[in-house]
Amino acid sequence: MNDAIVIVGASMGGLRVAESLRRFGYLGPIKIFGDEPHLPYNRPPLSKEVLADEVNHDAVAFAIRDSIGEIEWMLDCPITGIDTSAKTVTDKHGHKHNYSALVIATGLSAKELNRLPEGTAGVHVLRSLDHAINLRKELKPGAKVVIVGAGFIGCEVAATAQTLGCAVSVVGSGNVPLNRPLCEVFGAEVMRRQQEQGVKFFMNSGIADVAVGTEAGSPKVSAIKLVDGQQLDCDVVLFAIGSTPNTQWLASSGIDIVDGVHTNNSMQALDLSGKVVPDVYAIGDVARFTNPLFDGLARRVEHWNIPTETAKRAAKVIAAKFVSGEDFELALAEPFAPMPSFWSNQFEMQILGYGSPALATASKLIEGSLSEEFVFGYYRDDKLVGVAGIGMKNALLSYRMQMLQNQ
Amino acid sequence: MKIKVDMQKCQHYGQCVFEAPDIFKLNDQDKLEYTAEADESQRANVEAAADVCPMQAIFIES
């Protein structure tokens, strides 16, 4: 029997690779390894619905179509090493698995603060379903919650927790939340609307120390001390300070993992000299790939639609190699320029955006009014590289179209 | 093929619109409207639309 196509990572990206391989005609064996015990589930609800309601995996699990056929799911079974010459990966039990093609879809881990006593209660990060369920238990009415980090996750959890009756404080390093993905003026408006709902913001700040007390003989967080000397008493702290690519297992592989897995525009992994590593691909948040929509630089993109887009791209290329009658070189040469999409629900706000505002050198309000519904345009050298707004979804859709036509 | 959108879940972000523009659209109030019955030739587009729905609210029933 032929060696399996091995997918490392059993989240949305991994699932989409498997589905797409079948769609493109690959009928052979597929193995998917995941470090969590769960079948693939949707992560955006983790900062919202999963915190607000007593829901479990069923409520967020992806529907798996029958057309996916037979898949060998290896859950709760992280991969710890790879040998790209022998074409094997090693799992946590030390078992080796041959691959015909390997897809790296290991995603990111939330950054944690490592200097706290082990097992300190009340301290959280949010990336997985289990994280969300643990955090949910503590978001009781009246609980004092400090969120460190004023990005999308921080702002979404702030809104959810405040709605649940918690007293929420957000600590951030910029002048306003979301200044990097959305710009200062947009971020200030988001902050104003959050403050109207009672969320407190401590901006241009950071944490100097975490005070740890004891509860029932165990360490438990009691306060956050800020760099300016203020102290915020708290029952719960969430660190929403960004993520790091899960590439430790590739450390001695020769693959370029300087910031995620470096790939070309066909999602083929590259080594440190920029050469293709045969039959190894990377997709999703962990992949640092070139996107001609913007320029020739390889970047990681942490937007939700990117795992799906890159999964389909990789699957098409892989299928072209393994399905008879397909042309691998032709598949590699196909254009691939995915348009990032992102959105965020906070209280009544529905923020939606396309493209890559973070690349912009200038931004301005181009439709609507700041206190109601609006669209911002983001420009690099006078070229529109991103749009984002609150409401005005049809308008945003037409700017998306415009950016696709301008490339 | 039959298509169903769970309108309790739908947040009208319109991601389905650019994957299957013949089936899904946002109306003048930015609310989702869709055709519940579509030709088999639309299956790939509708599956792509279901894949990119942030709320995973699109179901293909047959």
XYZ file of C-alpha atoms in Angstrom:
469
model
C 0.000 0.000 0.000
C 1.133 3.559 -0.647
C 2.289 5.687 2.249
C -0.360 8.001 3.630
C -0.575 11.711 3.170
C 0.059 12.852 6.733
C -1.510 16.040 8.085
C -0.074 17.320 11.366
C -2.761 19.420 13.034
C -6.407 18.414 13.480
C -8.000 21.827 13.377
C -9.827 23.668 10.615
C -6.812 23.793 8.283
C -6.069 20.080 8.592
C -9.693 19.182 7.967
C -9.855 21.412 4.886
C -6.736 19.787 3.445
C -8.291 16.332 3.777
C -11.630 17.417 2.291
C -9.911 19.163 -0.585
C -7.612 16.218 -1.364
C -10.755 14.125 -1.881
C -12.397 16.836 -3.959
C -9.320 16.913 -6.215
C -9.470 13.157 -6.709
C -7.012 11.699 -4.193
C -8.392 8.369 -2.950
C -5.395 7.060 -0.984
C -4.808 6.907 2.764
C -4.864 10.106 4.881
C -3.732 10.332 8.516
C -4.442 13.401 10.634
C -2.592 13.938 13.926
C -3.920 16.329 16.573
C -2.531 17.305 19.962
C -6.000 17.990 21.388
C -8.467 15.170 22.118
C -11.162 16.863 19.985
C -12.166 16.530 16.353
C -11.817 19.855 14.473
C -13.870 22.739 15.864
C -14.426 26.397 15.091
C -12.343 28.767 17.234
C -14.008 32.198 16.819
C -16.905 31.257 19.177
C -14.375 30.533 21.953
C -14.199 34.223 22.905
C -17.943 34.717 22.638
C -20.617 31.987 22.583
C -18.554 29.339 24.395
C -17.850 31.755 27.261
C -21.441 32.974 27.438
C -23.314 29.670 27.185
C -22.841 26.230 28.668
C -21.966 24.677 25.321
C -19.504 21.869 24.642
C -17.630 20.482 21.633
C -20.839 19.572 19.753
C -21.809 23.231 19.470
C -18.562 24.249 17.768
C -17.498 21.056 15.950
C -17.140 21.349 12.185
C -19.564 19.295 10.152
C -17.556 16.591 8.406
C -18.957 15.718 5.003
C -19.367 12.093 3.963
C -17.352 12.864 0.837
C -14.222 12.978 2.997
C -14.312 9.148 3.026
C -12.007 7.209 5.285
C -9.582 9.242 7.405
C -7.327 7.908 10.138
C -7.766 10.398 12.991
C -4.886 10.262 15.483
C -6.151 12.586 18.233
C -4.406 13.450 21.494
C -1.282 12.367 19.638
C 1.148 15.225 18.940
C 3.989 14.736 16.501
C 7.369 15.343 18.110
C 9.865 14.956 15.284
C 10.411 14.630 11.562
C 13.008 13.077 9.258
C 12.638 14.677 5.838
C 15.108 12.277 4.150
C 13.433 9.104 5.416
C 10.027 10.835 5.039
C 8.809 9.893 8.512
C 7.318 11.687 11.479
C 7.505 10.455 15.073
C 4.526 10.686 17.438
C 4.557 11.223 21.214
C 4.670 7.457 21.803
C 7.839 7.181 19.723
C 6.057 5.499 16.795
C 7.252 6.416 13.336
C 4.828 7.065 10.467
C 5.857 7.189 6.813
C 4.443 9.930 4.632
C 4.144 10.369 0.900
C 3.389 14.054 1.488
C 3.326 15.926 4.790
C 1.167 18.926 5.587
C 2.188 21.058 8.562
C -0.971 22.569 10.041
C 0.062 22.926 13.676
C -1.110 26.513 14.103
C -0.192 28.707 17.039
C -0.084 28.638 20.818
C -1.101 31.549 23.010
C 1.834 33.257 24.699
C 1.844 32.711 28.440
C 3.524 34.444 31.339
C 6.050 31.941 32.604
C 7.175 33.599 35.788
C 4.166 32.656 37.976
C 4.244 29.827 40.526
C 3.145 26.603 38.889
C -0.581 25.952 39.057
C -1.541 29.528 39.989
C -5.340 29.673 39.841
C -7.205 32.433 38.044
C -4.656 32.846 35.247
C -5.783 32.066 31.706
C -4.961 32.164 28.028
C -7.497 31.503 25.265
C -6.735 29.415 22.216
C -8.429 26.032 22.675
C -11.871 24.778 23.621
C -10.531 23.532 26.961
C -9.094 26.994 27.668
C -12.506 28.535 26.999
C -14.338 26.073 29.235
C -11.838 26.704 32.066
C -12.173 30.479 31.695
C -15.973 30.278 31.537
C -16.150 28.704 35.017
C -14.651 31.879 36.474
C -16.623 34.547 34.576
C -19.284 34.875 37.270
C -21.289 38.058 37.858
C -19.225 40.429 39.995
C -15.897 38.739 39.224
C -13.062 41.215 38.729
C -11.426 40.365 35.404
C -8.203 41.863 34.062
C -7.386 41.275 30.404
C -3.782 41.879 29.431
C -3.658 42.663 25.711
C -5.972 44.912 23.703
C -6.133 43.048 20.407
C -9.164 41.256 18.951
C -9.197 38.395 21.499
C -8.763 40.774 24.432
C -11.538 43.091 23.229
C -13.932 40.240 22.428
C -13.498 38.583 25.809
C -13.853 42.007 27.488
C -17.243 42.450 25.829
C -18.393 38.912 26.637
C -17.268 39.068 30.274
C -18.746 42.535 30.866
C -22.059 41.309 29.404
C -21.936 38.367 31.810
C -21.763 40.840 34.717
C -18.034 40.805 35.397
C -16.095 44.020 36.113
C -13.602 44.112 33.267
C -10.333 46.039 32.914
C -8.214 45.875 29.757
C -4.485 46.636 29.889
C -2.806 47.520 26.598
C 0.474 48.915 25.342
C -0.812 51.299 22.640
C -2.804 54.533 22.926
C -5.984 52.644 22.075
C -7.034 48.998 21.574
C -6.707 47.488 18.074
C -4.458 50.310 16.868
C -2.212 47.928 14.927
C -4.869 46.038 12.939
C -7.307 48.985 12.609
C -5.486 52.324 13.233
C -5.707 54.835 16.102
C -8.964 56.574 15.145
C -10.853 53.308 14.620
C -9.389 51.851 17.821
C -10.393 54.955 19.794
C -13.994 54.540 18.623
C -14.004 50.864 19.635
C -12.643 51.895 23.042
C -15.313 54.590 23.414
C -18.086 52.078 22.675
C -16.573 49.517 25.056
C -16.263 52.173 27.791
C -19.930 53.094 27.300
C -20.699 49.507 28.312
C -18.542 49.805 31.417
C -15.239 48.237 30.345
C -12.230 50.096 31.817
C -9.087 50.626 29.746
C -5.543 51.119 31.018
C -3.632 52.068 27.891
C 0.003 53.019 27.264
C 0.594 50.579 30.053
C 1.811 47.107 30.811
C 2.176 44.784 33.733
C 5.054 45.176 36.146
C 4.082 42.297 38.381
C 1.380 39.770 39.190
C 0.442 39.499 42.872
C -0.323 35.955 43.937
C -2.186 35.135 47.158
C -3.478 31.819 48.406
C -6.912 30.282 48.359
C -7.541 26.941 50.073
C -3.795 26.494 50.376
C -3.096 26.948 46.670
C -1.637 29.956 44.847
C -4.234 32.234 43.256
C -3.830 35.532 41.420
C -4.941 38.525 43.518
C -3.847 41.651 41.643
C -2.030 43.011 38.622
C 0.506 45.765 39.177
C 0.943 48.116 36.252
C 4.171 49.782 35.149
C 2.907 53.174 36.399
C 2.403 51.782 39.915
C -1.392 51.335 39.780
C -2.725 48.098 41.189
C -5.771 46.309 39.755
C -7.282 43.792 42.177
C -8.627 40.806 40.323
C -10.104 37.322 40.540
C -9.290 36.379 36.958
C -6.507 37.380 34.550
C -6.528 36.600 30.853
C -3.287 36.979 28.933
C -4.218 37.857 25.354
C -0.746 38.953 24.324
C -0.368 37.168 21.017
C 0.706 33.765 19.805
C 3.745 31.815 18.756
C 3.955 29.297 15.883
C 3.975 25.630 16.894
C 7.215 24.640 15.193
C 9.332 23.247 18.061
C 8.960 19.755 16.610
C 10.653 20.925 13.391
C 13.707 22.324 15.207
C 16.278 19.930 13.718
C 14.542 19.398 10.365
C 16.484 21.947 8.313
C 13.166 23.639 7.440
C 13.182 27.451 7.781
C 11.148 28.087 10.949
C 12.453 31.571 11.733
C 8.861 32.852 12.127
C 6.533 29.977 11.346
C 7.246 27.626 8.445
C 8.612 29.496 5.439
C 6.837 28.405 2.239
C 6.588 29.545 -1.329
C 3.324 30.616 -2.941
C 2.390 26.945 -3.487
C 2.683 26.235 0.271
C 5.812 24.083 -0.270
C 8.073 24.288 2.782
C 11.524 25.819 2.204
C 14.839 25.148 3.889
C 17.146 27.875 5.192
C 18.731 28.310 1.769
C 15.299 28.819 0.213
C 15.149 25.398 -1.504
C 11.942 23.372 -1.574
C 11.850 20.544 0.971
C 10.382 17.702 -1.119
C 6.783 16.754 -0.311
C 6.497 18.967 2.786
C 3.845 21.695 2.854
C 2.621 24.153 5.464
C -0.746 25.890 5.713
C -2.737 28.167 8.002
C -1.450 30.464 10.766
C 1.847 28.586 10.998
C 2.774 29.177 7.348
C 4.834 32.220 6.313
C 3.985 32.495 2.630
C 4.173 34.980 -0.200
C 0.952 36.552 -1.421
C 1.166 38.469 -4.737
C -1.974 40.333 -3.704
C 0.396 42.584 -1.726
C 4.066 42.046 -2.638
C 6.801 39.412 -2.717
C 7.456 39.200 1.030
C 6.556 36.054 2.964
C 4.292 36.713 5.948
C 2.234 34.771 8.430
C -1.437 35.766 8.345
C -3.540 35.190 11.455
C -6.945 35.628 9.870
C -9.590 32.939 10.038
C -10.093 32.385 6.295
C -6.388 31.803 5.623
C -6.227 28.161 6.845
C -9.046 27.274 4.463
C -7.548 29.161 1.510
C -4.048 27.778 2.005
C -5.401 24.261 2.675
C -7.173 24.233 -0.673
C -4.072 25.527 -2.405
C -1.802 22.886 -0.850
C -4.330 20.098 -1.491
C -4.622 20.982 -5.156
C -0.842 20.894 -5.611
C -0.469 17.616 -3.673
C -3.343 15.977 -5.543
C -1.753 16.980 -8.836
C 1.308 14.969 -7.838
C -0.520 11.841 -6.681
C -3.596 11.662 -8.915
C -2.857 10.242 -12.337
C -3.593 12.476 -15.281
C -2.877 15.674 -13.333
C 0.053 17.948 -14.055
C 2.108 18.891 -10.978
C 4.088 21.682 -12.688
C 0.866 23.211 -13.976
C -0.663 23.143 -10.469
C 2.421 24.821 -9.002
C 2.204 27.595 -11.580
C -1.452 28.449 -10.894
C -2.006 31.905 -9.427
C -2.727 32.063 -5.683
C -3.487 35.404 -4.046
C -5.931 34.896 -1.171
C -7.752 37.951 0.171
C -7.671 37.986 3.980
C -11.057 38.402 5.715
C -11.504 39.250 9.367
C -14.337 40.170 11.690
C -15.046 40.698 15.343
C -18.188 40.863 17.482
C -18.001 43.110 20.549
C -21.274 44.092 22.256
C -23.461 45.431 19.408
C -20.415 46.174 17.231
C -19.814 44.064 14.157
C -16.347 44.861 12.848
C -15.523 43.484 9.395
C -12.449 43.902 7.254
C -10.654 42.705 4.128
C -7.068 42.808 2.980
C -4.177 43.797 5.207
C -4.597 47.144 7.008
C -1.412 46.453 8.991
C 0.638 46.990 5.797
C -0.750 50.488 5.291
C 1.204 53.724 5.639
C -1.959 55.860 5.724
C -5.612 55.371 6.644
C -8.756 57.464 6.459
C -12.494 57.293 6.928
C -13.967 56.794 3.447
C -17.655 56.155 4.168
C -20.213 56.739 6.909
C -19.724 58.471 10.214
C -17.510 57.443 13.104
C -20.238 57.462 15.750
C -22.512 55.151 13.709
C -21.527 52.974 10.727
C -18.354 53.576 8.756
C -15.596 52.233 6.517
C -11.878 52.997 6.786
C -9.552 52.630 3.802
C -5.929 51.638 4.334
C -3.327 52.697 1.782
C 0.245 51.846 0.979
C 1.807 54.199 -1.567
C -1.700 55.339 -2.540
C -2.780 51.767 -3.276
C -5.734 50.409 -1.277
C -4.388 47.400 0.703
C -7.205 46.991 3.215
C -10.653 48.111 4.326
C -12.412 47.694 7.655
C -15.541 49.071 9.196
C -18.432 48.744 11.556
C -21.637 47.766 9.737
C -21.733 48.806 6.018
C -21.108 45.252 4.850
C -22.240 45.776 1.272
C -19.901 48.748 0.959
C -17.040 46.651 2.366
C -17.831 43.902 -0.160
C -17.478 46.333 -3.060
C -14.113 47.580 -1.748
C -13.021 43.948 -1.512
C -13.900 43.533 -5.176
C -12.030 46.731 -6.007
C -8.862 45.476 -4.281
C -9.059 42.188 -6.210
C -9.363 44.055 -9.495
C -6.519 46.476 -8.651
C -3.906 43.825 -7.937
C -29.618 20.510 -3.996
C -31.278 22.000 -0.893
C -29.581 24.723 1.145
C -30.443 25.888 4.642
C -28.983 28.747 6.655
C -29.499 28.739 10.418
C -30.685 32.349 10.738
C -30.314 32.173 14.551
C -26.585 31.735 14.023
C -26.058 33.873 10.913
C -24.297 37.179 11.639
C -24.646 38.531 8.085
C -20.901 38.941 7.519
C -21.422 38.058 3.863
C -18.459 35.722 3.424
C -20.711 33.278 1.558
C -21.603 35.997 -0.947
C -18.262 35.991 -2.710
C -17.993 32.190 -2.809
C -21.500 31.607 -4.230
C -22.845 34.943 -5.515
C -25.695 33.265 -7.421
C -27.078 31.813 -4.172
C -26.281 34.308 -1.409
C -26.529 38.094 -1.233
C -26.705 40.879 1.310
C -29.819 43.032 0.838
C -30.001 46.817 1.210
C -30.156 46.423 4.982
C -26.970 44.276 4.938
C -29.020 41.182 5.825
C -28.411 37.803 4.212
C -30.852 36.495 1.600
C -30.409 33.187 -0.160
C -31.945 30.737 -2.584
C -32.941 27.550 -0.771
C -32.923 25.373 -3.858
C -30.055 25.347 -6.337
C -28.858 23.452 -9.356
C -26.335 20.655 -8.760
C -23.774 22.672 -10.732
C -23.635 25.078 -7.767
C -22.502 22.405 -5.283
C -18.796 23.308 -5.261
C -19.583 26.998 -4.754
C -22.095 26.331 -1.991
C -19.673 23.969 -0.230
C -17.021 26.693 -0.419
C -19.529 29.179 1.015
C -20.360 26.785 3.869
C -16.623 26.358 4.553
C -15.975 30.086 4.950
C -19.062 30.896 7.035
C -17.645 32.263 10.320
C -20.661 30.987 12.222
C -20.786 27.651 10.328
C -24.471 28.341 9.749
C -24.821 27.033 6.171
C -26.063 23.480 5.672
C -26.402 21.495 2.467
C -29.339 19.192 3.085
C -29.222 17.080 -0.044
